[in-house]
PDB file of C-alpha atoms and ligand atoms in Angstrom:
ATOM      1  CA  UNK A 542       0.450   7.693  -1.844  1.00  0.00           C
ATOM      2  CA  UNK A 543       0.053   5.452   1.043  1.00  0.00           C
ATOM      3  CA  UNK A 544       1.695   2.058   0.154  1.00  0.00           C
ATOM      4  CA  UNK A 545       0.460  -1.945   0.871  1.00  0.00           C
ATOM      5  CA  UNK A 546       1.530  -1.712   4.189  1.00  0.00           C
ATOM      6  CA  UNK A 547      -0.088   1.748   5.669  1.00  0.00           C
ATOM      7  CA  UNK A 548      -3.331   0.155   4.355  1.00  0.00           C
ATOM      8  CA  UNK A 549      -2.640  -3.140   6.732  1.00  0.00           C
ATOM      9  CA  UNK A 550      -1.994  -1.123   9.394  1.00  0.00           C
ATOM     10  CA  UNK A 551      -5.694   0.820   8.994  1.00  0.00           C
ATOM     11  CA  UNK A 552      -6.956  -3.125   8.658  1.00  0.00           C
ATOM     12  CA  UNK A 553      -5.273  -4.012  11.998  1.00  0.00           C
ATOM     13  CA  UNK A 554      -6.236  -0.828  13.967  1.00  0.00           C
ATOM     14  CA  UNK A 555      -9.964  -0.653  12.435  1.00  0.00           C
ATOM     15  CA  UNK A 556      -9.981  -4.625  13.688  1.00  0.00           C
ATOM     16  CA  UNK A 557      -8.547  -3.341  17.135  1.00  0.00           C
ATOM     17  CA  UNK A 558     -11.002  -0.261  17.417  1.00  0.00           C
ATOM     18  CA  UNK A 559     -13.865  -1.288  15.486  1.00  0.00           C
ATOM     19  CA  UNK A 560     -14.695  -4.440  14.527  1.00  0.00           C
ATOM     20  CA  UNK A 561     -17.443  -6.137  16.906  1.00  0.00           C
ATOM     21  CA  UNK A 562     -19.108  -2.783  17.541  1.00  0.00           C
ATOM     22  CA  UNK A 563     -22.425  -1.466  16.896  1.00  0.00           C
ATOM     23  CA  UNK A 564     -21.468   1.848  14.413  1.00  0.00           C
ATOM     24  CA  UNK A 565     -23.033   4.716  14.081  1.00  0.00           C
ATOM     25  CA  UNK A 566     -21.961   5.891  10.119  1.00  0.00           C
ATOM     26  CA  UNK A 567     -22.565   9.389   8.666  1.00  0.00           C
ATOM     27  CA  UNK A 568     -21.713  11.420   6.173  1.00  0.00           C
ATOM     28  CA  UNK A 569     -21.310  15.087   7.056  1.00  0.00           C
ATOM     29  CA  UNK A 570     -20.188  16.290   3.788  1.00  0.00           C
ATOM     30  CA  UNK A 571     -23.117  14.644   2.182  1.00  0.00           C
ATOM     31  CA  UNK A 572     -21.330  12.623  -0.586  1.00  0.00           C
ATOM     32  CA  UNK A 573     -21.818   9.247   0.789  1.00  0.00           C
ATOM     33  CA  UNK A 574     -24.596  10.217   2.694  1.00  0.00           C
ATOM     34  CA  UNK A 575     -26.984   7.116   1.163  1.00  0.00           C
ATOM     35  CA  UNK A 576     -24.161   4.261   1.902  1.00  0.00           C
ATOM     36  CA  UNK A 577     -23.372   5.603   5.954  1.00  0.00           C
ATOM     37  CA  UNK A 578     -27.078   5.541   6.312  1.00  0.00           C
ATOM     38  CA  UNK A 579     -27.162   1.706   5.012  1.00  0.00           C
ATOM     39  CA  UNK A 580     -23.941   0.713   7.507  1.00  0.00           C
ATOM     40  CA  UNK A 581     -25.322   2.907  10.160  1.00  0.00           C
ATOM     41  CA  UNK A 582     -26.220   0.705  13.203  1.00  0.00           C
ATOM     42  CA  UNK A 583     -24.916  -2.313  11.888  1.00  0.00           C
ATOM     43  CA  UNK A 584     -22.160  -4.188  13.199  1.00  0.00           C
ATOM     44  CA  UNK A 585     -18.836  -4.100  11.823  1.00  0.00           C
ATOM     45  CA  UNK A 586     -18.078  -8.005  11.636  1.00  0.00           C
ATOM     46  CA  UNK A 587     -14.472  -7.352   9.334  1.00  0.00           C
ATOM     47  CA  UNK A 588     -11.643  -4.722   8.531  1.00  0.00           C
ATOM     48  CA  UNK A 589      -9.049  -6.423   6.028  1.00  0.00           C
ATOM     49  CA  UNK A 590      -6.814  -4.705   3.380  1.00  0.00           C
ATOM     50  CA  UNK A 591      -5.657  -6.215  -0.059  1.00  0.00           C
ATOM     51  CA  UNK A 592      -3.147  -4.296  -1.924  1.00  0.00           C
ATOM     52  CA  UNK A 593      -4.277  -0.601  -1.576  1.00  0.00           C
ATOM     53  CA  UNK A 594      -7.380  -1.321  -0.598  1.00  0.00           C
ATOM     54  CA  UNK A 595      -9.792  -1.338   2.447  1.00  0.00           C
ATOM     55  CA  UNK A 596     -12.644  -3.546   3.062  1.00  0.00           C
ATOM     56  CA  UNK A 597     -15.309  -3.482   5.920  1.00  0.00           C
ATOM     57  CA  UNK A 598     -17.870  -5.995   6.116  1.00  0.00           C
ATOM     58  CA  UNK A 599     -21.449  -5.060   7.998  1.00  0.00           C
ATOM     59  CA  UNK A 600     -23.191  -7.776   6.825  1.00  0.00           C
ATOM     60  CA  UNK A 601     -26.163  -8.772   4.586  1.00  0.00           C
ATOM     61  CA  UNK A 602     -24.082  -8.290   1.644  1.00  0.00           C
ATOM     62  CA  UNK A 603     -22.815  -4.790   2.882  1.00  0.00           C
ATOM     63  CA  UNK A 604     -19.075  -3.974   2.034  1.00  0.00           C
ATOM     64  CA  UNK A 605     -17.391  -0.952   2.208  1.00  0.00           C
ATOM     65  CA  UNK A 606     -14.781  -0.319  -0.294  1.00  0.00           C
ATOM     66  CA  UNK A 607     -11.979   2.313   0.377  1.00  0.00           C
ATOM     67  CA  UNK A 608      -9.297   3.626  -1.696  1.00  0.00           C
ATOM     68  CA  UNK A 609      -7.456   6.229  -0.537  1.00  0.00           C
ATOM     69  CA  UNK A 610      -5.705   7.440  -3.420  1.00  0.00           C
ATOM     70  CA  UNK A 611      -3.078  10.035  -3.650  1.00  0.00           C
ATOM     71  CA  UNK A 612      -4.844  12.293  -0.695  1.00  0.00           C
ATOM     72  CA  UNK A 613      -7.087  10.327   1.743  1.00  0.00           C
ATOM     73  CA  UNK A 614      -6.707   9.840   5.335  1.00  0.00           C
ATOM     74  CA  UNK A 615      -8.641   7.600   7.853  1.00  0.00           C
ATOM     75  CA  UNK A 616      -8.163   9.403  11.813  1.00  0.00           C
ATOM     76  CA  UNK A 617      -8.838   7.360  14.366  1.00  0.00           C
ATOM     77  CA  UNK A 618      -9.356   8.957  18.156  1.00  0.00           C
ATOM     78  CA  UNK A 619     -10.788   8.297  21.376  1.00  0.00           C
ATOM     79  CA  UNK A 620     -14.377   9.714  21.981  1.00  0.00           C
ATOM     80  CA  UNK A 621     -15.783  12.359  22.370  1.00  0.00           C
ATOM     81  CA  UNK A 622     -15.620  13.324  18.215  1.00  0.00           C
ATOM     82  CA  UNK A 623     -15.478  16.987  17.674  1.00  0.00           C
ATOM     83  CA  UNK A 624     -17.935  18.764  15.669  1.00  0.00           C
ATOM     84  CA  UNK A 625     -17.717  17.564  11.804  1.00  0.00           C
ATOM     85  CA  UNK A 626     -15.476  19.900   9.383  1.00  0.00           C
ATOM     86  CA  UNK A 627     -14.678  20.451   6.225  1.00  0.00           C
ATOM     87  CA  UNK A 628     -15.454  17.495   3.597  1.00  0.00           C
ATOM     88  CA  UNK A 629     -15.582  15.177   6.332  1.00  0.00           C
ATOM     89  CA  UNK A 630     -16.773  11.838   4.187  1.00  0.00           C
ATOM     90  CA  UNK A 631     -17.770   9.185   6.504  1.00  0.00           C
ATOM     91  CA  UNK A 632     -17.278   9.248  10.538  1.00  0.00           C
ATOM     92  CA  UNK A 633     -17.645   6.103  12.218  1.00  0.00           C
ATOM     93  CA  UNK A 634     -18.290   5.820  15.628  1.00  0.00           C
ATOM     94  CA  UNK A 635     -18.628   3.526  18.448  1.00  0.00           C
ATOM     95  CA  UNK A 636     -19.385   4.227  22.000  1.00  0.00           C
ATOM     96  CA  UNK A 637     -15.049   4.404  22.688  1.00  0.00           C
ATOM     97  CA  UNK A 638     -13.869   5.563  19.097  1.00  0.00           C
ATOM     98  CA  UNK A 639     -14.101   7.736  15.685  1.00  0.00           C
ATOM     99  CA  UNK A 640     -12.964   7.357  12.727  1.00  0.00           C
ATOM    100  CA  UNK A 641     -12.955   9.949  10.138  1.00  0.00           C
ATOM    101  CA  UNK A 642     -12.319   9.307   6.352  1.00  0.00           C
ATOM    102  CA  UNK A 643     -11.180  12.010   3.978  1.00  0.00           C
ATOM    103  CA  UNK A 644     -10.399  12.553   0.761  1.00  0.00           C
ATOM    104  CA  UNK A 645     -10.736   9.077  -0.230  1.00  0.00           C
ATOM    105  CA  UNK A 646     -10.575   8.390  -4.134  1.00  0.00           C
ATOM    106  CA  UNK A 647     -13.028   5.633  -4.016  1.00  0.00           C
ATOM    107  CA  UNK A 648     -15.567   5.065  -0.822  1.00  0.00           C
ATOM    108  CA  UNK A 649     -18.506   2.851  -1.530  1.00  0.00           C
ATOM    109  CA  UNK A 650     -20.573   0.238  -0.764  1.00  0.00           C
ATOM    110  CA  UNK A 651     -20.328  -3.254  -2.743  1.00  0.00           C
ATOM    111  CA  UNK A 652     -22.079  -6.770  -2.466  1.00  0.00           C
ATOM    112  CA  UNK A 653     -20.051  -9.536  -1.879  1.00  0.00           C
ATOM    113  CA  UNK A 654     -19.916 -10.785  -5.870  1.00  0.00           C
ATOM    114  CA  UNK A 655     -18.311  -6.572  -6.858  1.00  0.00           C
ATOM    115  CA  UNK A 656     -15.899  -7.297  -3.610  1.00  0.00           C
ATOM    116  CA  UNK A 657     -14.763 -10.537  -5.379  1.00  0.00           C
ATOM    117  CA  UNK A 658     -15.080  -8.965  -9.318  1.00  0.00           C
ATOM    118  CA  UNK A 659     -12.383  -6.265  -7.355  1.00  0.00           C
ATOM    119  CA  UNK A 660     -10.164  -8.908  -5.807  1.00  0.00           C
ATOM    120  CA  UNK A 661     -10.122 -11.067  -9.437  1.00  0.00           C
ATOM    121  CA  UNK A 662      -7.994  -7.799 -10.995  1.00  0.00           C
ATOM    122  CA  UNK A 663      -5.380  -8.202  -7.766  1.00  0.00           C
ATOM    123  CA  UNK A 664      -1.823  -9.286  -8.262  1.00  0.00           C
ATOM    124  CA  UNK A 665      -1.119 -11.366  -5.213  1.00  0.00           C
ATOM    125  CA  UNK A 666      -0.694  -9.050  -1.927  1.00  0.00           C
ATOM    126  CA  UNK A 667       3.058 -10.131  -0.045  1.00  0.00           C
ATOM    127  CA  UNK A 668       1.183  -9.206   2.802  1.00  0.00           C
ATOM    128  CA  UNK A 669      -1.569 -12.077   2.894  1.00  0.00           C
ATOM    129  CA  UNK A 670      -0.949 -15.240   4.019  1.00  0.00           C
ATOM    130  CA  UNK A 671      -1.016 -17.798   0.526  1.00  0.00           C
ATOM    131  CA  UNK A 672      -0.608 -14.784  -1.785  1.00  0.00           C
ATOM    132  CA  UNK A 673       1.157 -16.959  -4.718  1.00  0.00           C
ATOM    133  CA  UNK A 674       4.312 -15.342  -6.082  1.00  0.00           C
ATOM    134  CA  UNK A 675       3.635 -17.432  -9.130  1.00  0.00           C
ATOM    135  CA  UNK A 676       0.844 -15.547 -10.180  1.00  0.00           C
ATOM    136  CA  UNK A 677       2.640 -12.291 -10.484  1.00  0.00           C
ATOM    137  CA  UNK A 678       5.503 -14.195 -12.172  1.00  0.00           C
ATOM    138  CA  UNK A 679       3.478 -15.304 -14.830  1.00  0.00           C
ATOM    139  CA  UNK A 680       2.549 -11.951 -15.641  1.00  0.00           C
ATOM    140  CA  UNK A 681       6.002 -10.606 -15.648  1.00  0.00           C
ATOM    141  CA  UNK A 682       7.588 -13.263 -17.861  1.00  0.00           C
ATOM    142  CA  UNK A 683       5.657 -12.864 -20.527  1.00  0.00           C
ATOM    143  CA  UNK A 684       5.915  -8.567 -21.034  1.00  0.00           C
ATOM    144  CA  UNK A 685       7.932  -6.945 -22.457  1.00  0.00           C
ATOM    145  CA  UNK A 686       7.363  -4.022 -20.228  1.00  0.00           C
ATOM    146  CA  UNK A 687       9.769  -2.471 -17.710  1.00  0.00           C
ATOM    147  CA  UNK A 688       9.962  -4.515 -14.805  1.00  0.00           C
ATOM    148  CA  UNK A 689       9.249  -0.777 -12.664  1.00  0.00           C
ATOM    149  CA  UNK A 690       6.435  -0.287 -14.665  1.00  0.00           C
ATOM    150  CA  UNK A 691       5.151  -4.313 -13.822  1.00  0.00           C
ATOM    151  CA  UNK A 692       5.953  -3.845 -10.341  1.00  0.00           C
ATOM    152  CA  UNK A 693       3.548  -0.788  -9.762  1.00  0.00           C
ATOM    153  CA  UNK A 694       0.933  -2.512 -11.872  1.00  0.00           C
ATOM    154  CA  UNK A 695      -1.997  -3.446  -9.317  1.00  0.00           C
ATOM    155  CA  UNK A 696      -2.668  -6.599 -11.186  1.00  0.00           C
ATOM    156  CA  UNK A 697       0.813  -8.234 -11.188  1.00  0.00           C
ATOM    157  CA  UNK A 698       1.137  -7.232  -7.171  1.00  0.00           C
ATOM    158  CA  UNK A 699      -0.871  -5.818  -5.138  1.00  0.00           C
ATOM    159  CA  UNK A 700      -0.180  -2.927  -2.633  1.00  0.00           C
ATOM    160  CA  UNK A 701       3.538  -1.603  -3.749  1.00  0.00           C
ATOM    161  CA  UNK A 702       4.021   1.914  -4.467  1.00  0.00           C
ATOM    162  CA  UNK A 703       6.806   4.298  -5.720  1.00  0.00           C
ATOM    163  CA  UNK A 704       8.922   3.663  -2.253  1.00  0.00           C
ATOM    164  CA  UNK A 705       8.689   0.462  -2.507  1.00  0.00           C
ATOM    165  CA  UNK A 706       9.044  -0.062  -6.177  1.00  0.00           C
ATOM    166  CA  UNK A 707      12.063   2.010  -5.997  1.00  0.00           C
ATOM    167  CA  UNK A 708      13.875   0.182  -3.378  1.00  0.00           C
ATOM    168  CA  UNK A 709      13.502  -3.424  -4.140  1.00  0.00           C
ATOM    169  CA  UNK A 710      14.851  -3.042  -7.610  1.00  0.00           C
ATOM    170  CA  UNK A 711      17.687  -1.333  -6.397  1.00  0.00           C
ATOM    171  CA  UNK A 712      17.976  -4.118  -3.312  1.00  0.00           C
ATOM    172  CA  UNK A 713      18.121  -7.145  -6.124  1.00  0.00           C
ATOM    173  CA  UNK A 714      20.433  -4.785  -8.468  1.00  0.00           C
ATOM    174  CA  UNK A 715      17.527  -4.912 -11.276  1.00  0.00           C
ATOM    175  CA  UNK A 716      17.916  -2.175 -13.945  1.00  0.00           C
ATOM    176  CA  UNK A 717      14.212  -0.274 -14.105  1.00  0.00           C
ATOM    177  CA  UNK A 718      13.879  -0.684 -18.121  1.00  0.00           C
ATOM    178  CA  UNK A 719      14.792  -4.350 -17.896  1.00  0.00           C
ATOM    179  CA  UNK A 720      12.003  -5.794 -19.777  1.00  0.00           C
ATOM    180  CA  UNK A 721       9.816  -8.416 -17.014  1.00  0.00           C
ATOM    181  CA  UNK A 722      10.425 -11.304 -19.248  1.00  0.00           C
ATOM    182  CA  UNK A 723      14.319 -11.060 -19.037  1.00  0.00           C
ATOM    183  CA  UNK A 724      14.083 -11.321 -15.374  1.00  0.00           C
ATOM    184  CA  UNK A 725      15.720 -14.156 -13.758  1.00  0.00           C
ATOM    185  CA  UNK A 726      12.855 -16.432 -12.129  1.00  0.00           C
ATOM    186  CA  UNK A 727      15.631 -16.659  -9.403  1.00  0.00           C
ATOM    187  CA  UNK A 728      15.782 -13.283  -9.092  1.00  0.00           C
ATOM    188  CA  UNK A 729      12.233 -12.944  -9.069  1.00  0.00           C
ATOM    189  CA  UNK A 730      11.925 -15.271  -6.157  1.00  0.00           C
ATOM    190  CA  UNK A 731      14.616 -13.641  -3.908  1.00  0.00           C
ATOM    191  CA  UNK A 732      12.325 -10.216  -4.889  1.00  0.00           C
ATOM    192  CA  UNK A 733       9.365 -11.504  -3.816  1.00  0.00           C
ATOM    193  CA  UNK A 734      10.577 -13.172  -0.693  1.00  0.00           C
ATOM    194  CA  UNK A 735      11.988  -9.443   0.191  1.00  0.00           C
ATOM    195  CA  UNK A 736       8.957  -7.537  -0.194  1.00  0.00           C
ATOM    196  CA  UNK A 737       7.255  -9.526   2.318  1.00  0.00           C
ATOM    197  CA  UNK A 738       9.768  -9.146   4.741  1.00  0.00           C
ATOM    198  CA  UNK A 739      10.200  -5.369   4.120  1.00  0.00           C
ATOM    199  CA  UNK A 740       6.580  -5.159   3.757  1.00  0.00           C
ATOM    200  CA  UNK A 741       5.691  -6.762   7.423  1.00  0.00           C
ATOM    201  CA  UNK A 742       8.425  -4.317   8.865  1.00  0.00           C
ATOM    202  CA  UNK A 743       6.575  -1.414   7.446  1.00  0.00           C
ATOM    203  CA  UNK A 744       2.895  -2.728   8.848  1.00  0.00           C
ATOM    204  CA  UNK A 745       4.523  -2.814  12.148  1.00  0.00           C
ATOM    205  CA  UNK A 746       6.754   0.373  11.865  1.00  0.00           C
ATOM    206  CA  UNK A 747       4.340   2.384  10.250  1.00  0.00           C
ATOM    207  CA  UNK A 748       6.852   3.294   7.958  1.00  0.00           C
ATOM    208  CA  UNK A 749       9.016   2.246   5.035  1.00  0.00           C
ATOM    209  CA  UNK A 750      13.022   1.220   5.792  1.00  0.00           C
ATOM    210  CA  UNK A 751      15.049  -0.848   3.538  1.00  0.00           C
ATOM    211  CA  UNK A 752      18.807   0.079   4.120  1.00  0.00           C
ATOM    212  CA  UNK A 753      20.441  -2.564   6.029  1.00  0.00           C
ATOM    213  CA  UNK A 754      22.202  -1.735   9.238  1.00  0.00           C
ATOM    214  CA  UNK A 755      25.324  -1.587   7.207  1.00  0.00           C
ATOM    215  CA  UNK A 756      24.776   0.750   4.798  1.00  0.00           C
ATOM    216  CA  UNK A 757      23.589   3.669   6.798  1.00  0.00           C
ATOM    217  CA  UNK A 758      25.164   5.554  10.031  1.00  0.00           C
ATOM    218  CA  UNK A 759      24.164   3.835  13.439  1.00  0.00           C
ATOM    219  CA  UNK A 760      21.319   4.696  15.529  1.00  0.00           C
ATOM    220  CA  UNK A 761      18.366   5.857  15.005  1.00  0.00           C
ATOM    221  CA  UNK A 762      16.843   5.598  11.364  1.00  0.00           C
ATOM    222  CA  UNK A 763      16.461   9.063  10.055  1.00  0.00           C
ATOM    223  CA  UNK A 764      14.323   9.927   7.025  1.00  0.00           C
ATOM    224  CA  UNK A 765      17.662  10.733   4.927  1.00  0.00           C
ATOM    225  CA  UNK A 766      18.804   7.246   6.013  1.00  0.00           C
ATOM    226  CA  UNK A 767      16.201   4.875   5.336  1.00  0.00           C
ATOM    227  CA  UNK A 768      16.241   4.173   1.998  1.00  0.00           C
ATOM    228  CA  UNK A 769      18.808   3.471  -0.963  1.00  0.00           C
ATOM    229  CA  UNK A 770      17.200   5.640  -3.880  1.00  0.00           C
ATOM    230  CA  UNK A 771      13.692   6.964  -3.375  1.00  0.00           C
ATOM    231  CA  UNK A 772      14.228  10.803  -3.441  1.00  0.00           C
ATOM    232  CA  UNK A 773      17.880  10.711  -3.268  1.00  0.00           C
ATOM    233  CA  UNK A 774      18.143  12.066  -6.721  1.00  0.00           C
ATOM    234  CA  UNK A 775      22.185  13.496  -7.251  1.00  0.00           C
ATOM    235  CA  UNK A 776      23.085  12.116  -3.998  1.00  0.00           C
ATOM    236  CA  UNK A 777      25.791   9.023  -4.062  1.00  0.00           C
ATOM    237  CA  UNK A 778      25.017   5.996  -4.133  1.00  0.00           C
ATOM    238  CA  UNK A 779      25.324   4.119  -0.563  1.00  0.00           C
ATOM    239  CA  UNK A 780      27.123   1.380  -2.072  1.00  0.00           C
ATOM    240  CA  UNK A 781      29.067   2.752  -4.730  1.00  0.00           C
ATOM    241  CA  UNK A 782      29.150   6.386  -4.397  1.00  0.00           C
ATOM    242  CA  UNK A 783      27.660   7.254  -7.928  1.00  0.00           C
ATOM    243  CA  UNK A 784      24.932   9.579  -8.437  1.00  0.00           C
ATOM    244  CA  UNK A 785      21.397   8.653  -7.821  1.00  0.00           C
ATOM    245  CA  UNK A 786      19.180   9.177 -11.388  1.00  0.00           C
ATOM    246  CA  UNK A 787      15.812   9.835 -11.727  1.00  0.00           C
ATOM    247  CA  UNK A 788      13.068   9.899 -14.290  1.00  0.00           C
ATOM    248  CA  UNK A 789       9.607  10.003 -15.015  1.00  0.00           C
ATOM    249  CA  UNK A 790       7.742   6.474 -15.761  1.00  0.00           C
ATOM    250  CA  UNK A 791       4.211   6.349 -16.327  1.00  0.00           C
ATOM    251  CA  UNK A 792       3.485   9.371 -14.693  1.00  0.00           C
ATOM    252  CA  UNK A 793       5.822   8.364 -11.704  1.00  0.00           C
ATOM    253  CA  UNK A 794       9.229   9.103 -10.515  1.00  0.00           C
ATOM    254  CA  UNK A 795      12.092   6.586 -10.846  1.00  0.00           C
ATOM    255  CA  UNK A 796      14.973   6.535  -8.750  1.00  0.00           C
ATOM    256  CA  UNK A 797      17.603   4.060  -8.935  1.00  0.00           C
ATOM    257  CA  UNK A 798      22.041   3.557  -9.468  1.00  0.00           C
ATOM    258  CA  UNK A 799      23.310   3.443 -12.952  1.00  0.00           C
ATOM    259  CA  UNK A 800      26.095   1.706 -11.445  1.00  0.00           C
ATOM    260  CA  UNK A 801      24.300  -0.896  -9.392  1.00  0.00           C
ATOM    261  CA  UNK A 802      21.266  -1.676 -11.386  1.00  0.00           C
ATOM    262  CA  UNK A 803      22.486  -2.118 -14.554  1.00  0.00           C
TER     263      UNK A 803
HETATM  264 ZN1  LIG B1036      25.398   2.243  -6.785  1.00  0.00          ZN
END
């Protein structure tokens, strides 16, 4: 599932590509076929991403809302576009670019008051400017939840997945079951301050690393090196050599050190 940070980076490159242009807006496969033709020919005045989610804004009260979900994919390629395939949702297109959207879990068009309804259920995004950490504390200091579960809970944060989930709680050696409200506000603060700066990395990688420099081999970042826990279930720990656990959580798979994060 693409994470907070992939969905900036569509934001920025839409903005690059997109934004400013008169679009053409279809709907091969037919099942937003009424919203492309209400976008089509308008110009695309914003692209901006909260959490998971993408917004464009055409104007007159015309917002597209995208979630990708566990399987979509936005493409974005120099013209000329090739012939339409498949369940092709919406293609964009200006006079330079395409971009195709599949698979999307949600892809409609909202007014202005559903666009702010949507953005009232947010957690603050560590990827906006003024997102208030407080917010999200508030939230986790009063539940008695698992601090994994609050962190992957849209409305206490916005835009952090499994990867990221994963490897801040092992960064700030926070057990996974620790209930949110016996989380250090201190603790909590040094989190927050984290994601942001491991968030912005991954908007400008295009990809998610959290080992420091110190605890993986030198060079070049591989995908076996990157992170601390995520999928590194019964390998050692980088920083104490015990074996990384893993279990299911709401659906989702935890990874984490019984011997760090405890
Ligand atoms: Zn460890």
């Amino acid at each position: 599932v693409p994470e907070g940070h992939s969905l900036h980076r569509l934001a920025r490159e839409h903005r690059r590509l997109l934004v400013g242009h008169e679009l053409r807006a279809s709907s091969p496969q037919g099942r937003f076929a009424e919203g492309a033709a209400l976008i089509d020919g308008h110009v695309l005045r914003s692209a901006d991403a909260y959490g998971k989610h993408l917004f464009h804004d055409y104007g007159a009260g015309r917002h597209l809302h995208v979630h990708l979900g566990l399987y979509g994919k936005w493409v974005s390629n120099p013209q000329p576009a090739p012939e339409p395939r498949g369940a092709l949702r919406l293609r964009l297109e200006s006079q330079e670019t395409y971009a195709d959207l599949r698979g999307a879990t949600a892809c409609e068009l909202l007014t202005g008051a559903e666009v702010r309804t949507l953005l009232a259920r947010l957690g603050p995004d560590p990827l906006r400017r003024g997102s208030d950490p407080d917010l999200a504390w508030r939230r986790i200091s009063r539940s008695r939840a698992p601090i994994a579960s609050l962190l992957m809970d849209q409305s206490v944060v916005a835009g952090i997945g499994n990867v990221y989930r994963a490897e801040l709680l092992f960064r700030h050696r926070v057990d996974p079951y620790l209930p949110g409200r016996d989380l250090p506000r201190e603790t909590w603060d040094a989190m927050w301050a984290d994601l942001v700066v491991l968030m912005r990395a991954g908007v400008k990688a295009g990809r998610i690393v959290t080992t420091d420099p110190a605890d993986r081999p030198a060079g070049r970042v591989t995908r076996e090196n990157a992170h601390y826990v995520y999928r590194r279930t019964g390998l050692p720990c980088r920083v104490c050599g015990t074996k990384v656990l893993t279990a299911e959580l709401l659906a989702r798979n935890l990874y984490w050190c019984p011997h760090c994060q405890q």
